[in-house]
Amino acid sequence: MNHRHFITFEGMDGAGKSTQIARTADWLRSRGHAVLLTREPGGTPLGESLRALLLHEAMHAETEALLMFAARREHLAQVIEPALARGEWVLCDRFTDASFAYQGGGRGLTAERLGILEQWVHGDLKPGLTLLFDLPCEVAARRLATTGSDPDRFEREQSAFFNRVRAAYLERARAEPARIRVLDASRPADGVSNELEEILSNYCY
Ligand code: TYD
């Protein structure tokens, strides 16, 4: 089941997701909605511990996928499902589409394998809306280079990896156009926000 109050944000590092998530939260709150902001991997104490391992420890690609979904199981049980049950809007910085893009497209795990984990961990529960902030990998890399922070295990990958991640995201968007909306994130943030507001106005009734 696609849950209307469950909105996820996807895209490559450097796409400007964080700014747009904050603006979405403001937009919903200004209309009187209760909003819960969270992120993956993470969102719970255990999930944040797993995040630290995932971002900094070398591991097998399948271990990485299993830990992503383990963190997600905890996140759903402790945070996402209870908030949806209370009638809140849940805005999640990355969710299962990221696993298909990074562990699938990036690392080469099959969609069948990942589909088994998806089914196990969240059955039919899907986001009602997924906003995919898309941009060419070179633009993302240039933006990341200016942040000055230490790159994590994913950010240190080569451009071929990010090209595969982007292609996998876009393929999922083509397969589920009603749920996944693609926004051109190579524009300045205000242009992206305007398009985002238009999507939200049509979606949040
Ligand atoms: P993110 O929080 O967006 O990174 P940052 O805080 O650096 O902006 O995501 C952390 C990394 O985790 C990101 O490079 C993508 C990766 N990731 C996966 O590979 N698979 C997943 O299922 C998820 C949720 C994230």
PDB file of C-alpha atoms and ligand atoms in Angstrom:
ATOM      1  CA  MET A   1       0.000   0.000   0.000  1.00  0.00           C
ATOM      2  CA  ASN A   2       1.300   3.466  -0.832  1.00  0.00           C
ATOM      3  CA  HIS A   3       0.861   5.594   2.271  1.00  0.00           C
ATOM      4  CA  ARG A   4      -0.076   9.144   1.287  1.00  0.00           C
ATOM      5  CA  HIS A   5       1.559  10.729   4.329  1.00  0.00           C
ATOM      6  CA  PHE A   6       4.891   9.029   3.691  1.00  0.00           C
ATOM      7  CA  ILE A   7       7.166  11.158   1.468  1.00  0.00           C
ATOM      8  CA  THR A   8      10.735  10.174   0.619  1.00  0.00           C
ATOM      9  CA  PHE A   9      13.581  12.223  -0.844  1.00  0.00           C
ATOM     10  CA  GLU A  10      16.152  10.677  -3.113  1.00  0.00           C
ATOM     11  CA  GLY A  11      19.067  11.614  -5.302  1.00  0.00           C
ATOM     12  CA  MET A  12      22.804  11.659  -5.355  1.00  0.00           C
ATOM     13  CA  ASP A  13      24.939  13.284  -2.709  1.00  0.00           C
ATOM     14  CA  GLY A  14      25.265  16.919  -3.775  1.00  0.00           C
ATOM     15  CA  ALA A  15      21.733  17.157  -5.216  1.00  0.00           C
ATOM     16  CA  GLY A  16      20.604  19.597  -2.497  1.00  0.00           C
ATOM     17  CA  LYS A  17      18.102  17.241  -0.855  1.00  0.00           C
ATOM     18  CA  SER A  18      18.564  18.621   2.653  1.00  0.00           C
ATOM     19  CA  THR A  19      17.475  22.131   1.671  1.00  0.00           C
ATOM     20  CA  GLN A  20      14.383  20.810  -0.094  1.00  0.00           C
ATOM     21  CA  ILE A  21      13.419  18.511   2.794  1.00  0.00           C
ATOM     22  CA  ALA A  22      13.578  21.457   5.202  1.00  0.00           C
ATOM     23  CA  ARG A  23      11.434  23.531   2.835  1.00  0.00           C
ATOM     24  CA  THR A  24       8.888  20.723   2.518  1.00  0.00           C
ATOM     25  CA  ALA A  25       8.663  20.459   6.304  1.00  0.00           C
ATOM     26  CA  ASP A  26       8.082  24.234   6.580  1.00  0.00           C
ATOM     27  CA  TRP A  27       5.476  24.112   3.817  1.00  0.00           C
ATOM     28  CA  LEU A  28       3.488  21.323   5.528  1.00  0.00           C
ATOM     29  CA  ARG A  29       3.794  22.819   9.038  1.00  0.00           C
ATOM     30  CA  SER A  30       2.627  26.218   7.830  1.00  0.00           C
ATOM     31  CA  ARG A  31      -0.549  24.466   6.698  1.00  0.00           C
ATOM     32  CA  GLY A  32      -1.085  22.975  10.162  1.00  0.00           C
ATOM     33  CA  HIS A  33       0.212  19.458   9.533  1.00  0.00           C
ATOM     34  CA  ALA A  34       2.281  17.494  12.066  1.00  0.00           C
ATOM     35  CA  VAL A  35       5.569  16.516  10.429  1.00  0.00           C
ATOM     36  CA  LEU A  36       8.225  14.012  11.410  1.00  0.00           C
ATOM     37  CA  LEU A  37      11.632  14.438   9.767  1.00  0.00           C
ATOM     38  CA  THR A  38      13.930  11.450   9.632  1.00  0.00           C
ATOM     39  CA  ARG A  39      16.683   9.850   7.571  1.00  0.00           C
ATOM     40  CA  GLU A  40      18.253   6.618   6.364  1.00  0.00           C
ATOM     41  CA  PRO A  41      20.433   4.901   7.119  1.00  0.00           C
ATOM     42  CA  GLY A  42      19.640   6.014  10.657  1.00  0.00           C
ATOM     43  CA  GLY A  43      16.600   7.456  12.364  1.00  0.00           C
ATOM     44  CA  THR A  44      16.915   5.338  15.536  1.00  0.00           C
ATOM     45  CA  PRO A  45      19.812   4.895  18.007  1.00  0.00           C
ATOM     46  CA  LEU A  46      20.576   1.452  16.539  1.00  0.00           C
ATOM     47  CA  GLY A  47      20.139   2.784  12.998  1.00  0.00           C
ATOM     48  CA  GLU A  48      22.601   5.604  13.660  1.00  0.00           C
ATOM     49  CA  SER A  49      25.165   3.071  14.944  1.00  0.00           C
ATOM     50  CA  LEU A  50      24.651   1.037  11.776  1.00  0.00           C
ATOM     51  CA  ARG A  51      24.976   4.251   9.744  1.00  0.00           C
ATOM     52  CA  ALA A  52      28.414   4.913  11.238  1.00  0.00           C
ATOM     53  CA  LEU A  53      29.520   1.414  10.189  1.00  0.00           C
ATOM     54  CA  LEU A  54      27.951   1.683   6.736  1.00  0.00           C
ATOM     55  CA  LEU A  55      29.573   5.018   5.956  1.00  0.00           C
ATOM     56  CA  HIS A  56      33.034   4.226   7.285  1.00  0.00           C
ATOM     57  CA  GLU A  57      33.799   0.484   7.507  1.00  0.00           C
ATOM     58  CA  ALA A  58      34.823  -1.572   4.490  1.00  0.00           C
ATOM     59  CA  MET A  59      32.401  -4.482   3.928  1.00  0.00           C
ATOM     60  CA  HIS A  60      31.052  -6.924   1.354  1.00  0.00           C
ATOM     61  CA  ALA A  61      28.333  -5.514  -0.907  1.00  0.00           C
ATOM     62  CA  GLU A  62      25.761  -7.984   0.426  1.00  0.00           C
ATOM     63  CA  THR A  63      26.632  -7.148   4.040  1.00  0.00           C
ATOM     64  CA  GLU A  64      26.053  -3.502   3.121  1.00  0.00           C
ATOM     65  CA  ALA A  65      22.610  -4.288   1.678  1.00  0.00           C
ATOM     66  CA  LEU A  66      21.631  -6.427   4.660  1.00  0.00           C
ATOM     67  CA  LEU A  67      22.677  -3.728   7.139  1.00  0.00           C
ATOM     68  CA  MET A  68      20.776  -1.054   5.180  1.00  0.00           C
ATOM     69  CA  PHE A  69      17.623  -3.152   5.430  1.00  0.00           C
ATOM     70  CA  ALA A  70      18.280  -4.089   9.078  1.00  0.00           C
ATOM     71  CA  ALA A  71      18.482  -0.375   9.944  1.00  0.00           C
ATOM     72  CA  ARG A  72      15.303   0.173   7.896  1.00  0.00           C
ATOM     73  CA  ARG A  73      13.393  -2.562   9.782  1.00  0.00           C
ATOM     74  CA  GLU A  74      14.195  -0.882  13.072  1.00  0.00           C
ATOM     75  CA  HIS A  75      13.345   2.544  11.674  1.00  0.00           C
ATOM     76  CA  LEU A  76       9.941   1.386  10.423  1.00  0.00           C
ATOM     77  CA  ALA A  77       9.081  -0.343  13.701  1.00  0.00           C
ATOM     78  CA  GLN A  78      10.296   2.395  16.060  1.00  0.00           C
ATOM     79  CA  VAL A  79       9.629   5.591  14.124  1.00  0.00           C
ATOM     80  CA  ILE A  80       7.898   5.508  10.733  1.00  0.00           C
ATOM     81  CA  GLU A  81       4.946   3.205  11.382  1.00  0.00           C
ATOM     82  CA  PRO A  82       4.031   4.760  14.756  1.00  0.00           C
ATOM     83  CA  ALA A  83       4.162   8.290  13.269  1.00  0.00           C
ATOM     84  CA  LEU A  84       1.953   7.303  10.331  1.00  0.00           C
ATOM     85  CA  ALA A  85      -0.454   5.626  12.757  1.00  0.00           C
ATOM     86  CA  ARG A  86      -0.661   8.931  14.688  1.00  0.00           C
ATOM     87  CA  GLY A  87      -1.644  10.671  11.445  1.00  0.00           C
ATOM     88  CA  GLU A  88       1.617  12.579  11.017  1.00  0.00           C
ATOM     89  CA  TRP A  89       3.410  13.265   7.757  1.00  0.00           C
ATOM     90  CA  VAL A  90       6.728  11.432   7.586  1.00  0.00           C
ATOM     91  CA  LEU A  91       9.491  13.022   5.497  1.00  0.00           C
ATOM     92  CA  CYS A  92      12.338  10.583   5.075  1.00  0.00           C
ATOM     93  CA  ASP A  93      15.741  11.505   3.634  1.00  0.00           C
ATOM     94  CA  ARG A  94      16.305   8.339   1.523  1.00  0.00           C
ATOM     95  CA  PHE A  95      14.506   4.998   1.719  1.00  0.00           C
ATOM     96  CA  THR A  96      14.396   1.748  -0.262  1.00  0.00           C
ATOM     97  CA  ASP A  97      14.825   3.412  -3.668  1.00  0.00           C
ATOM     98  CA  ALA A  98      18.339   4.310  -2.444  1.00  0.00           C
ATOM     99  CA  SER A  99      19.074   0.624  -1.862  1.00  0.00           C
ATOM    100  CA  PHE A 100      18.024  -0.208  -5.424  1.00  0.00           C
ATOM    101  CA  ALA A 101      20.123   2.700  -6.737  1.00  0.00           C
ATOM    102  CA  TYR A 102      23.304   2.296  -4.628  1.00  0.00           C
ATOM    103  CA  GLN A 103      23.408  -1.410  -3.729  1.00  0.00           C
ATOM    104  CA  GLY A 104      21.643  -2.402  -6.974  1.00  0.00           C
ATOM    105  CA  GLY A 105      22.913   0.032  -9.613  1.00  0.00           C
ATOM    106  CA  GLY A 106      26.115   1.036  -7.827  1.00  0.00           C
ATOM    107  CA  ARG A 107      27.297  -2.269  -6.351  1.00  0.00           C
ATOM    108  CA  GLY A 108      25.601  -4.575  -8.846  1.00  0.00           C
ATOM    109  CA  LEU A 109      23.279  -6.593  -6.575  1.00  0.00           C
ATOM    110  CA  THR A 110      20.260  -7.929  -8.438  1.00  0.00           C
ATOM    111  CA  ALA A 111      16.835  -6.364  -8.174  1.00  0.00           C
ATOM    112  CA  GLU A 112      15.494  -9.836  -7.306  1.00  0.00           C
ATOM    113  CA  ARG A 113      17.689 -10.089  -4.202  1.00  0.00           C
ATOM    114  CA  LEU A 114      16.865  -6.558  -3.093  1.00  0.00           C
ATOM    115  CA  GLY A 115      13.186  -7.200  -3.797  1.00  0.00           C
ATOM    116  CA  ILE A 116      13.242 -10.094  -1.326  1.00  0.00           C
ATOM    117  CA  LEU A 117      14.648  -7.812   1.387  1.00  0.00           C
ATOM    118  CA  GLU A 118      12.139  -5.096   0.500  1.00  0.00           C
ATOM    119  CA  GLN A 119       9.254  -7.552   0.796  1.00  0.00           C
ATOM    120  CA  TRP A 120      10.586  -8.893   4.082  1.00  0.00           C
ATOM    121  CA  VAL A 121      11.193  -5.506   5.665  1.00  0.00           C
ATOM    122  CA  HIS A 122       8.214  -3.483   4.564  1.00  0.00           C
ATOM    123  CA  GLY A 123       5.830  -5.746   2.680  1.00  0.00           C
ATOM    124  CA  ASP A 124       3.463  -3.583   0.720  1.00  0.00           C
ATOM    125  CA  LEU A 125       4.131  -0.322   2.557  1.00  0.00           C
ATOM    126  CA  LYS A 126       5.531   2.210   0.104  1.00  0.00           C
ATOM    127  CA  PRO A 127       5.884   5.979   0.125  1.00  0.00           C
ATOM    128  CA  GLY A 128       2.949   7.797  -1.447  1.00  0.00           C
ATOM    129  CA  LEU A 129       5.336  10.278  -3.038  1.00  0.00           C
ATOM    130  CA  THR A 130       9.043  10.130  -3.785  1.00  0.00           C
ATOM    131  CA  LEU A 131      10.910  13.232  -4.896  1.00  0.00           C
ATOM    132  CA  LEU A 132      13.987  12.388  -6.915  1.00  0.00           C
ATOM    133  CA  PHE A 133      16.489  15.244  -7.159  1.00  0.00           C
ATOM    134  CA  ASP A 134      18.337  14.437 -10.334  1.00  0.00           C
ATOM    135  CA  LEU A 135      21.500  15.999 -11.700  1.00  0.00           C
ATOM    136  CA  PRO A 136      24.502  15.012 -13.814  1.00  0.00           C
ATOM    137  CA  CYS A 137      27.178  13.247 -11.778  1.00  0.00           C
ATOM    138  CA  GLU A 138      29.847  15.837 -12.685  1.00  0.00           C
ATOM    139  CA  VAL A 139      27.714  18.648 -11.250  1.00  0.00           C
ATOM    140  CA  ALA A 140      27.111  16.654  -8.053  1.00  0.00           C
ATOM    141  CA  ALA A 141      30.834  15.934  -7.742  1.00  0.00           C
ATOM    142  CA  ARG A 142      31.721  19.620  -8.191  1.00  0.00           C
ATOM    143  CA  ARG A 143      29.260  20.614  -5.464  1.00  0.00           C
ATOM    144  CA  LEU A 144      30.566  17.960  -3.066  1.00  0.00           C
ATOM    145  CA  ALA A 145      34.132  19.066  -3.645  1.00  0.00           C
ATOM    146  CA  THR A 146      33.287  22.542  -2.335  1.00  0.00           C
ATOM    147  CA  THR A 147      31.761  21.345   0.967  1.00  0.00           C
ATOM    148  CA  GLY A 148      35.208  20.667   2.448  1.00  0.00           C
ATOM    149  CA  SER A 149      33.948  17.821   4.669  1.00  0.00           C
ATOM    150  CA  ASP A 150      35.687  14.438   4.762  1.00  0.00           C
ATOM    151  CA  PRO A 151      34.130  12.168   2.112  1.00  0.00           C
ATOM    152  CA  ASP A 152      32.485   8.960   3.396  1.00  0.00           C
ATOM    153  CA  ARG A 153      32.793   5.487   1.816  1.00  0.00           C
ATOM    154  CA  PHE A 154      30.107   6.270  -0.794  1.00  0.00           C
ATOM    155  CA  GLU A 155      31.341   9.759  -1.595  1.00  0.00           C
ATOM    156  CA  ARG A 156      34.798   8.336  -2.322  1.00  0.00           C
ATOM    157  CA  GLU A 157      33.432   6.194  -5.185  1.00  0.00           C
ATOM    158  CA  GLN A 158      34.422   6.875  -8.803  1.00  0.00           C
ATOM    159  CA  SER A 159      32.221   8.610 -11.362  1.00  0.00           C
ATOM    160  CA  ALA A 160      31.282   5.259 -13.024  1.00  0.00           C
ATOM    161  CA  PHE A 161      29.640   4.224  -9.733  1.00  0.00           C
ATOM    162  CA  PHE A 162      27.575   7.428  -9.593  1.00  0.00           C
ATOM    163  CA  ASN A 163      26.569   7.112 -13.238  1.00  0.00           C
ATOM    164  CA  ARG A 164      25.150   3.672 -12.433  1.00  0.00           C
ATOM    165  CA  VAL A 165      23.406   5.009  -9.309  1.00  0.00           C
ATOM    166  CA  ARG A 166      21.801   7.795 -11.318  1.00  0.00           C
ATOM    167  CA  ALA A 167      20.721   5.422 -14.102  1.00  0.00           C
ATOM    168  CA  ALA A 168      19.148   3.049 -11.567  1.00  0.00           C
ATOM    169  CA  TYR A 169      17.216   5.901  -9.933  1.00  0.00           C
ATOM    170  CA  LEU A 170      15.922   7.118 -13.298  1.00  0.00           C
ATOM    171  CA  GLU A 171      14.921   3.600 -14.297  1.00  0.00           C
ATOM    172  CA  ARG A 172      12.843   3.279 -11.130  1.00  0.00           C
ATOM    173  CA  ALA A 173      11.239   6.648 -11.847  1.00  0.00           C
ATOM    174  CA  ARG A 174      10.262   5.451 -15.332  1.00  0.00           C
ATOM    175  CA  ALA A 175       8.776   2.267 -13.859  1.00  0.00           C
ATOM    176  CA  GLU A 176       6.709   4.142 -11.218  1.00  0.00           C
ATOM    177  CA  PRO A 177       5.964   7.588 -12.649  1.00  0.00           C
ATOM    178  CA  ALA A 178       2.929   8.172 -10.415  1.00  0.00           C
ATOM    179  CA  ARG A 179       4.957   7.800  -7.218  1.00  0.00           C
ATOM    180  CA  ILE A 180       8.403   9.036  -8.209  1.00  0.00           C
ATOM    181  CA  ARG A 181       8.631  12.650  -9.414  1.00  0.00           C
ATOM    182  CA  VAL A 182      11.919  13.684 -10.977  1.00  0.00           C
ATOM    183  CA  LEU A 183      13.117  17.245 -10.344  1.00  0.00           C
ATOM    184  CA  ASP A 184      16.043  18.804 -12.196  1.00  0.00           C
ATOM    185  CA  ALA A 185      18.398  19.562  -9.293  1.00  0.00           C
ATOM    186  CA  SER A 186      21.106  21.169 -11.433  1.00  0.00           C
ATOM    187  CA  ARG A 187      19.127  24.460 -11.213  1.00  0.00           C
ATOM    188  CA  PRO A 188      19.577  26.982  -8.387  1.00  0.00           C
ATOM    189  CA  ALA A 189      17.751  25.892  -5.197  1.00  0.00           C
ATOM    190  CA  ASP A 190      14.908  28.420  -5.571  1.00  0.00           C
ATOM    191  CA  GLY A 191      13.873  27.050  -8.983  1.00  0.00           C
ATOM    192  CA  VAL A 192      13.815  23.543  -7.516  1.00  0.00           C
ATOM    193  CA  SER A 193      11.746  24.760  -4.527  1.00  0.00           C
ATOM    194  CA  ASN A 194       9.164  26.385  -6.806  1.00  0.00           C
ATOM    195  CA  GLU A 195       8.622  23.158  -8.698  1.00  0.00           C
ATOM    196  CA  LEU A 196       8.537  21.253  -5.411  1.00  0.00           C
ATOM    197  CA  GLU A 197       5.797  23.558  -4.054  1.00  0.00           C
ATOM    198  CA  GLU A 198       3.739  22.989  -7.162  1.00  0.00           C
ATOM    199  CA  ILE A 199       4.005  19.213  -6.735  1.00  0.00           C
ATOM    200  CA  LEU A 200       3.111  19.499  -3.026  1.00  0.00           C
ATOM    201  CA  SER A 201       0.096  21.743  -3.723  1.00  0.00           C
ATOM    202  CA  ASN A 202      -1.326  19.081  -6.003  1.00  0.00           C
ATOM    203  CA  TYR A 203      -0.407  16.215  -3.718  1.00  0.00           C
ATOM    204  CA  CYS A 204      -1.317  17.430  -0.212  1.00  0.00           C
ATOM    205  CA  TYR A 205      -5.027  17.861   0.030  1.00  0.00           C
TER     206      TYR A 205
HETATM  207  P1  TYD B   1      22.996  10.634   3.098  1.00  0.00           P
HETATM  208  O1  TYD B   1      22.440  10.731   4.473  1.00  0.00           O
HETATM  209  O2  TYD B   1      22.187  11.204   2.009  1.00  0.00           O
HETATM  210  O3  TYD B   1      24.463  11.223   3.058  1.00  0.00           O
HETATM  211  P2  TYD B   1      24.985  12.639   3.543  1.00  0.00           P
HETATM  212  O4  TYD B   1      24.626  12.782   4.980  1.00  0.00           O
HETATM  213  O5  TYD B   1      26.459  12.459   3.292  1.00  0.00           O
HETATM  214  O6  TYD B   1      24.327  13.623   2.641  1.00  0.00           O
HETATM  215  O7  TYD B   1      23.243   9.093   2.756  1.00  0.00           O
HETATM  216  C1  TYD B   1      24.338   8.403   3.196  1.00  0.00           C
HETATM  217  C2  TYD B   1      24.820   7.449   2.136  1.00  0.00           C
HETATM  218  O8  TYD B   1      24.157   6.197   2.248  1.00  0.00           O
HETATM  219  C3  TYD B   1      24.585   7.943   0.721  1.00  0.00           C
HETATM  220  O9  TYD B   1      25.832   8.026   0.065  1.00  0.00           O
HETATM  221  C4  TYD B   1      23.774   6.854   0.073  1.00  0.00           C
HETATM  222  C5  TYD B   1      23.914   5.675   0.970  1.00  0.00           C
HETATM  223  N1  TYD B   1      22.734   4.783   1.015  1.00  0.00           N
HETATM  224  C6  TYD B   1      22.794   3.549   0.369  1.00  0.00           C
HETATM  225  O10 TYD B   1      23.804   3.225  -0.251  1.00  0.00           O
HETATM  226  N2  TYD B   1      21.706   2.708   0.441  1.00  0.00           N
HETATM  227  C7  TYD B   1      20.578   3.022   1.132  1.00  0.00           C
HETATM  228  O11 TYD B   1      19.609   2.226   1.169  1.00  0.00           O
HETATM  229  C8  TYD B   1      20.537   4.289   1.801  1.00  0.00           C
HETATM  230  C9  TYD B   1      19.317   4.667   2.587  1.00  0.00           C
HETATM  231  C10 TYD B   1      21.638   5.140   1.722  1.00  0.00           C
END
